Short mmCIF file of N, CA and C and ligand atoms in Angstrom, two decimals:
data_model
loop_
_atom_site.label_atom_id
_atom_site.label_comp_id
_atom_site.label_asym_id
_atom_site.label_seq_id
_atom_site.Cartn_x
_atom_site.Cartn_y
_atom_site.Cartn_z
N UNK A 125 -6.65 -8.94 10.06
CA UNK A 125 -5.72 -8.10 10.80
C UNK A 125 -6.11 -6.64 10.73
N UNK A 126 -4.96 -6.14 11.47
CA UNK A 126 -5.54 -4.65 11.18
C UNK A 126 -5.33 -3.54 10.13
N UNK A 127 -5.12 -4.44 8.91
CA UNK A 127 -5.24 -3.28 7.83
C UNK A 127 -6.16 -2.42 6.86
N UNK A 128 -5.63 -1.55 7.41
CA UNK A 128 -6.70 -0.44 7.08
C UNK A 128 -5.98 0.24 5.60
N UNK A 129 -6.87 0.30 4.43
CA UNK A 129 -6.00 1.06 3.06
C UNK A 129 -4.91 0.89 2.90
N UNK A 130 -4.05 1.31 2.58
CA UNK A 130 -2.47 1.00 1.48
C UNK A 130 -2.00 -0.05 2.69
N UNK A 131 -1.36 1.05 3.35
CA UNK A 131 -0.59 0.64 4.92
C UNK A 131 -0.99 1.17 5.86
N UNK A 132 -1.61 0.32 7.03
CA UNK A 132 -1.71 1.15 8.00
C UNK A 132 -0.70 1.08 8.87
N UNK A 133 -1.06 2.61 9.62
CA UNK A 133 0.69 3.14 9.94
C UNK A 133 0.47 2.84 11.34
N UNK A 134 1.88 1.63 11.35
CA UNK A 134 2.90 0.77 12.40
C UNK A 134 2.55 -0.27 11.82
N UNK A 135 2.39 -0.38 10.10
CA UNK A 135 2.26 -1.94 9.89
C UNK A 135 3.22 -2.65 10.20
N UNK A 136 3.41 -3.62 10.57
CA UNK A 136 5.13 -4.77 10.02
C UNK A 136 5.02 -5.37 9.01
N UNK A 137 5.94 -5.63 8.20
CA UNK A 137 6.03 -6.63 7.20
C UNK A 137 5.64 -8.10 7.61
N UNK A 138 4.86 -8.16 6.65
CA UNK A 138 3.98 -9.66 6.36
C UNK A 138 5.21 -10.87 6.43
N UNK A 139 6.28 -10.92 6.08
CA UNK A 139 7.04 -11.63 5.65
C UNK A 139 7.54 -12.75 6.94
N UNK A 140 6.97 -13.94 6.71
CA UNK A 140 7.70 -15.11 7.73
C UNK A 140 9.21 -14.13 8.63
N UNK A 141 9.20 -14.07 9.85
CA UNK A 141 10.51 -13.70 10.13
C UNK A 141 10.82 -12.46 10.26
N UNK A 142 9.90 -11.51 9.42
CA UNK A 142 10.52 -10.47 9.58
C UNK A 142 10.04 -9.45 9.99
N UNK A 143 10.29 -8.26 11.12
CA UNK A 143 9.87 -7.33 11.59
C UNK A 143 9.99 -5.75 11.29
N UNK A 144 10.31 -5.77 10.16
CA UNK A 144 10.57 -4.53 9.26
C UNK A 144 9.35 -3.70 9.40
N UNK A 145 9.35 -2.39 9.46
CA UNK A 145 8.17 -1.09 9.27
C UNK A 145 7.96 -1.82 7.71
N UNK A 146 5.91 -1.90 7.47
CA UNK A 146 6.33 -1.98 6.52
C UNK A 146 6.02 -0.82 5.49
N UNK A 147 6.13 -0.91 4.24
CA UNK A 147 6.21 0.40 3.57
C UNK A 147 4.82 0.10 1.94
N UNK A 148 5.13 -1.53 1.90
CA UNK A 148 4.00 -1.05 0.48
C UNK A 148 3.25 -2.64 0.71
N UNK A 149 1.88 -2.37 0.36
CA UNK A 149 0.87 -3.73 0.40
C UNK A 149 0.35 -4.12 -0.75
N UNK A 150 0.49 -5.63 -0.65
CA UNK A 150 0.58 -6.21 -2.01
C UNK A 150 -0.64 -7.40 -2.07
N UNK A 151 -1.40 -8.04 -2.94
CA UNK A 151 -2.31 -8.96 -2.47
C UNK A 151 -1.28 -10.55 -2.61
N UNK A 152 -1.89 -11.17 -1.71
CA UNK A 152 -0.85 -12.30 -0.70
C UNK A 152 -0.90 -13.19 -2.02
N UNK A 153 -1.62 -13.60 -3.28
CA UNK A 153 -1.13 -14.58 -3.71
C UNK A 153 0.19 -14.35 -4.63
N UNK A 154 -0.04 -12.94 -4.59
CA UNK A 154 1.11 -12.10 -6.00
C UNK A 154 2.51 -12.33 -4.99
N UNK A 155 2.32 -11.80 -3.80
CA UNK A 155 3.75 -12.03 -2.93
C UNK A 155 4.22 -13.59 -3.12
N UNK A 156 3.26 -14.68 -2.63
CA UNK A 156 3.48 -15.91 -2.59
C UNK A 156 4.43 -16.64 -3.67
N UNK A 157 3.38 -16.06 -4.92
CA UNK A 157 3.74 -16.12 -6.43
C UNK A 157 5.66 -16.49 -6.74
N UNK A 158 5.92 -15.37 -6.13
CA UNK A 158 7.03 -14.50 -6.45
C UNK A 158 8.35 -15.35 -5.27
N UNK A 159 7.78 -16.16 -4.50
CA UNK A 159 8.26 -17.21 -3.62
C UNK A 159 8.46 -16.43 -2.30
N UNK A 160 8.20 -15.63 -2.08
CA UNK A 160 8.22 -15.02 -0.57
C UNK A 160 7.00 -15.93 0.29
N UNK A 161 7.62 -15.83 1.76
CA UNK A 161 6.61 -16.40 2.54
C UNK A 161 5.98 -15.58 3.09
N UNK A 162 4.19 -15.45 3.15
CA UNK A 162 4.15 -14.67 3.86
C UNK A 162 3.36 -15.19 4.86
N UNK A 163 3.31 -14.45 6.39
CA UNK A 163 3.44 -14.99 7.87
C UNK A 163 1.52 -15.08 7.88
N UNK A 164 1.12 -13.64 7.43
CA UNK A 164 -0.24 -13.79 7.78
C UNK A 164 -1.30 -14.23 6.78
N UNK A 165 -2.18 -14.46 7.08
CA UNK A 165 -3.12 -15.48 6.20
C UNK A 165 -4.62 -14.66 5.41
N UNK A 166 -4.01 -13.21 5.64
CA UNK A 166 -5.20 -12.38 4.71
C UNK A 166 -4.78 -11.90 3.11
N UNK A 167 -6.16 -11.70 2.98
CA UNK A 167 -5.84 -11.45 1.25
C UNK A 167 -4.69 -10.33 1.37
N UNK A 168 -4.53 -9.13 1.95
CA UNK A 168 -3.34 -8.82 1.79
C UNK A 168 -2.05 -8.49 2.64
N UNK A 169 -1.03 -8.24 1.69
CA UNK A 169 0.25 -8.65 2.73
C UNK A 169 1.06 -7.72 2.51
N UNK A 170 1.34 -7.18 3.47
CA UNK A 170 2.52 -5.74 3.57
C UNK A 170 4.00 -5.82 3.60
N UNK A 171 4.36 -5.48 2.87
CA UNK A 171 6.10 -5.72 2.40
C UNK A 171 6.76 -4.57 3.32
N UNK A 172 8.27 -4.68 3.72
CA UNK A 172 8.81 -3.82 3.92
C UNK A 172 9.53 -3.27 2.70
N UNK A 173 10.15 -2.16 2.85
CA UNK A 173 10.89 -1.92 1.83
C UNK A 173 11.97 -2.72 0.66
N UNK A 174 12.91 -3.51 2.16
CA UNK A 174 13.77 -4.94 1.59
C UNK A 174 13.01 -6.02 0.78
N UNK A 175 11.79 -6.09 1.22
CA UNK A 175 10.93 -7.66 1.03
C UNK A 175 10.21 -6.89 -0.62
N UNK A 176 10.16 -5.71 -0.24
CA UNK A 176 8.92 -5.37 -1.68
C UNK A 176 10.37 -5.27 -3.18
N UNK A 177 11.76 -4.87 -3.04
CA UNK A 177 12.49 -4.48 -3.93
C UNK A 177 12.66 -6.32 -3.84
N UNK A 178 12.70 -7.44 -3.01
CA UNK A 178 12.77 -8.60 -3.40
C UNK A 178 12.09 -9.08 -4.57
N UNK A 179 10.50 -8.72 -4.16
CA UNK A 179 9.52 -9.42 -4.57
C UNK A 179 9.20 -8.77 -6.22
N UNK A 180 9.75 -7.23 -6.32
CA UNK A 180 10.04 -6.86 -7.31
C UNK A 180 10.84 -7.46 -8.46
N UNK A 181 11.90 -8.04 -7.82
CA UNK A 181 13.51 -8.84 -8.46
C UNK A 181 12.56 -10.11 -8.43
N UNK A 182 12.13 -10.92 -8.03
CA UNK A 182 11.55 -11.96 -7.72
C UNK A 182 10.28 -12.22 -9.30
N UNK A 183 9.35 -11.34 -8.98
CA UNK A 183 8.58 -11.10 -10.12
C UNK A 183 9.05 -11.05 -11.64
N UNK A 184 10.10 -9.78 -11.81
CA UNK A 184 10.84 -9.55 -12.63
C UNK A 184 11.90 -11.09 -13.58
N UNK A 185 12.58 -11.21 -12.47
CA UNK A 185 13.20 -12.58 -12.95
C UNK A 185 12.52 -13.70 -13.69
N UNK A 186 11.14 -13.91 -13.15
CA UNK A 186 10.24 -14.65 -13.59
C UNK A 186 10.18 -14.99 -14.86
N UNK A 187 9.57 -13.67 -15.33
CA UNK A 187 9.47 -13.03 -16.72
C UNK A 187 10.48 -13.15 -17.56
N UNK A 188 11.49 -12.62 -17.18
CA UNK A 188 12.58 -13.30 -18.13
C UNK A 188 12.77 -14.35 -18.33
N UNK A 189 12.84 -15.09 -17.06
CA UNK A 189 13.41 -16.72 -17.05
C UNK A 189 12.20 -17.02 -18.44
N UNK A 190 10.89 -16.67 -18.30
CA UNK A 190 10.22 -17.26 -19.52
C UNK A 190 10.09 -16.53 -20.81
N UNK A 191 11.17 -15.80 -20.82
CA UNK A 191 11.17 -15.13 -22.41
C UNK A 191 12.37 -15.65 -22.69
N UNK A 192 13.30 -16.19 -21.77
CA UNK A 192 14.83 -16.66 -21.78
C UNK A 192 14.48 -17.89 -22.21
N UNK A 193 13.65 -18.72 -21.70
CA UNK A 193 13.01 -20.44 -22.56
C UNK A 193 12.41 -20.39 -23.68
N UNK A 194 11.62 -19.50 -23.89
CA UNK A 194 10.80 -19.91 -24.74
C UNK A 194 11.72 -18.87 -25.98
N UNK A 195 12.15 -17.95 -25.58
CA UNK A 195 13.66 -17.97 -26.90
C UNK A 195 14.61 -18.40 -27.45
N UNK A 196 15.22 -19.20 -27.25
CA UNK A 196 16.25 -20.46 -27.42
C UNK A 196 15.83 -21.46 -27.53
N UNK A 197 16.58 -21.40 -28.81
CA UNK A 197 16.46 -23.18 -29.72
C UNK A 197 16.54 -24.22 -28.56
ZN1 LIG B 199 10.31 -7.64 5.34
#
């Protein structure tokens, strides 16, 4: 596609569905990871603002969920 460095400007968000400006680019398996879909099929994938504070919460949760198991009896 046509990305050029961070974001190129009039990206849309990568995200199945969604047509958001996007604002930050991430590499597609870390988005995937994190359970977001993403629409296009290059190594990387541009979040909008909504999709990147997801994928943030998404990531984040992760991590806990496995410090939350593997801490309790
Ligand atoms: Zn989005």
């Amino acid at each position: 596609m046509r990305a050029m460095g961070v974001v190129a400007k009039g990206a849309k968000c990568g995200i199945d569905g969604c047509d958001e400006a996007g604002a930050r680019s991430l590499g597609t398996a870390r988005v995937e990871a994190a359970g977001l879909r993403v629409a296009t099929g290059g190594k990387k994938a541009v979040l909008c603002r909504a999709h990147y504070k997801e994928w943030k919460k998404e990531s984040k949760d992760d991590r806990d969920l496995e410090r939350a198991r593997y801490g309790r009896p």
